[in-house]
Backbone as a ProteinNet text record, in pm:
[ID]
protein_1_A
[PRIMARY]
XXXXXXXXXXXXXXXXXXXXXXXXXXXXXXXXXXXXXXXXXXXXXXXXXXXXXXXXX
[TERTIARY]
8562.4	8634.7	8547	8581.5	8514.2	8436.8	8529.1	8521.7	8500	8375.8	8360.9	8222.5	8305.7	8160.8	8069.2	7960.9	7872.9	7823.9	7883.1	7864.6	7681.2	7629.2	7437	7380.6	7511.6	7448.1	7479.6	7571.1	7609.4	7483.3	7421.6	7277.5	7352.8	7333.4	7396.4	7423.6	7311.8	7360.1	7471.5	7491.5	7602.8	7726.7	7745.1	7876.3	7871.3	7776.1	7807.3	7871.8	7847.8	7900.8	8022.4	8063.9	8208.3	8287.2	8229.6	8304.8	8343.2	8233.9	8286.9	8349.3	8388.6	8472.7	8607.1	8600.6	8749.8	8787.5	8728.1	8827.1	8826.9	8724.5	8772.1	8914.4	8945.7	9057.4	9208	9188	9250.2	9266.3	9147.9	9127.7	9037.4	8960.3	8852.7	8798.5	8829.9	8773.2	8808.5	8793.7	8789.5	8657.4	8666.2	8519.2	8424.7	8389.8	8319.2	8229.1	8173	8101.2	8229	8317.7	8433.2	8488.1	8521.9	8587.2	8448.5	8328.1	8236.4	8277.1	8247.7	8282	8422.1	8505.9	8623.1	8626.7	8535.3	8540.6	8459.8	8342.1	8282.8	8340.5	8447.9	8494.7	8630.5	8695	8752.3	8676.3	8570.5	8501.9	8465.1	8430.1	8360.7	8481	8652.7	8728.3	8783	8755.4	8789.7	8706.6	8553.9	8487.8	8567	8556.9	8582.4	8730.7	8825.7	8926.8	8891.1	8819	8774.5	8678.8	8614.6	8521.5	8643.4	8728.1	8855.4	8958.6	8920.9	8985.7	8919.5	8781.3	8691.7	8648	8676	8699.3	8818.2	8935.7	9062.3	9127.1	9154.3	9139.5	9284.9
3405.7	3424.6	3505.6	3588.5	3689.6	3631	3512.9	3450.3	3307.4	3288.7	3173.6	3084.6	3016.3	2940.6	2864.7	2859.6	2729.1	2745.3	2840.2	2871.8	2923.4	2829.7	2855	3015.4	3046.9	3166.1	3283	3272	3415.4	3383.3	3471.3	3462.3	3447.6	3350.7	3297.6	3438.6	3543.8	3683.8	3753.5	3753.5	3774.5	3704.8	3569.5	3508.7	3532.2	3544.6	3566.8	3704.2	3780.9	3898.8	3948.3	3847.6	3796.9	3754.2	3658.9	3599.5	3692.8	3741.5	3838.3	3920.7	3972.2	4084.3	3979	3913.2	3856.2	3794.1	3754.2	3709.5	3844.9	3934.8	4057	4130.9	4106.3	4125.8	4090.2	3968.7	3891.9	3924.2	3930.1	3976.3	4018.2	4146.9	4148	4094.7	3998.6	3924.8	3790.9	3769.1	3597.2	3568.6	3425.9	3377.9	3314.2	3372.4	3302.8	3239	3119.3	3045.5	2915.8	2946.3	2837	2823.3	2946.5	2935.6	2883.6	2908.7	2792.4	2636.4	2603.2	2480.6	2406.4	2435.4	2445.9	2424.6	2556.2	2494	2375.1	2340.6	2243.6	2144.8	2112.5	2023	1974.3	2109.2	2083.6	1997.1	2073.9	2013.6	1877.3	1799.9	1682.9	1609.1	1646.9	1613.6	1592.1	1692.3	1684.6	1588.8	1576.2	1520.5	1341.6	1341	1152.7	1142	1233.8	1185.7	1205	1290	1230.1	1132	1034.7	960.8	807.9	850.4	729.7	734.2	821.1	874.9	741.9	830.1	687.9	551.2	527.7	373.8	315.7	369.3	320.9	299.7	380.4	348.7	433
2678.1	2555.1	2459.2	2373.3	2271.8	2158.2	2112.2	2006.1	2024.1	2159	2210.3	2109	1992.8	1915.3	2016.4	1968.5	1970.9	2141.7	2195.5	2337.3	2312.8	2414.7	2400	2493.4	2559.9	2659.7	2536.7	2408.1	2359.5	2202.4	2178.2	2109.6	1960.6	1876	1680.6	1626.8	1644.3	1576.3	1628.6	1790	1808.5	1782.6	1783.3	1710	1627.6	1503.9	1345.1	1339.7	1405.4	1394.5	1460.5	1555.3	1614.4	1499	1460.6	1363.7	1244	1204.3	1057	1112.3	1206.7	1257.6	1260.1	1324.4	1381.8	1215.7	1161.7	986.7	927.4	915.8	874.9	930.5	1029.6	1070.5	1047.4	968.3	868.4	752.1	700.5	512.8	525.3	476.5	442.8	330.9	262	135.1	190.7	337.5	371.3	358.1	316.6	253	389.3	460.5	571.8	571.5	485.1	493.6	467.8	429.6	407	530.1	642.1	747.5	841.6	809.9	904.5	870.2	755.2	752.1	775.4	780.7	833.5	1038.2	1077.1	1224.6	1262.3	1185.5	1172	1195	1048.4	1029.7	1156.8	1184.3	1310	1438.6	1446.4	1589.2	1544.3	1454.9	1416.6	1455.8	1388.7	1410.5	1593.8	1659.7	1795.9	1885.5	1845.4	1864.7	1848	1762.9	1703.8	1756.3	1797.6	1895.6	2091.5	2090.9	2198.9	2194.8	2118.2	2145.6	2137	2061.7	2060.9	2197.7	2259.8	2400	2448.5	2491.2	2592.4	2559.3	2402.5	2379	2415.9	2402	2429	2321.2	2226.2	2099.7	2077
[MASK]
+++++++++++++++++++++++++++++++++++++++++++++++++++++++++

């Protein structure tokens, strides 16, 4: 995938620069330190439903 986050084989300077391209593509006045925290907050979120997956929850 192009726009594969948090992936350890593609080097932080290259996603950051994935990333500002792919929201630039959107707006160029998207605020990208808001759309980091945002996927953050997604993954923390995906995270704590899969961890309620393997409790049984």
């Amino acid at each position: 995938m192009w726009l594969d986050l948090g992936d350890d084989d593609i080097e932080p300077d290259l996603q950051r620069r994935r990333l500002t391209m792919f929201c630039g593509a959107y707006d160029e006045n998207v605020d990208l330190p808001r759309v980091v925290d945002f996927i953050l907050l997604r993954q923390r979120i995906l995270m704590l439903k899969g961890d309620a997956l393997v409790m049984g929850l």
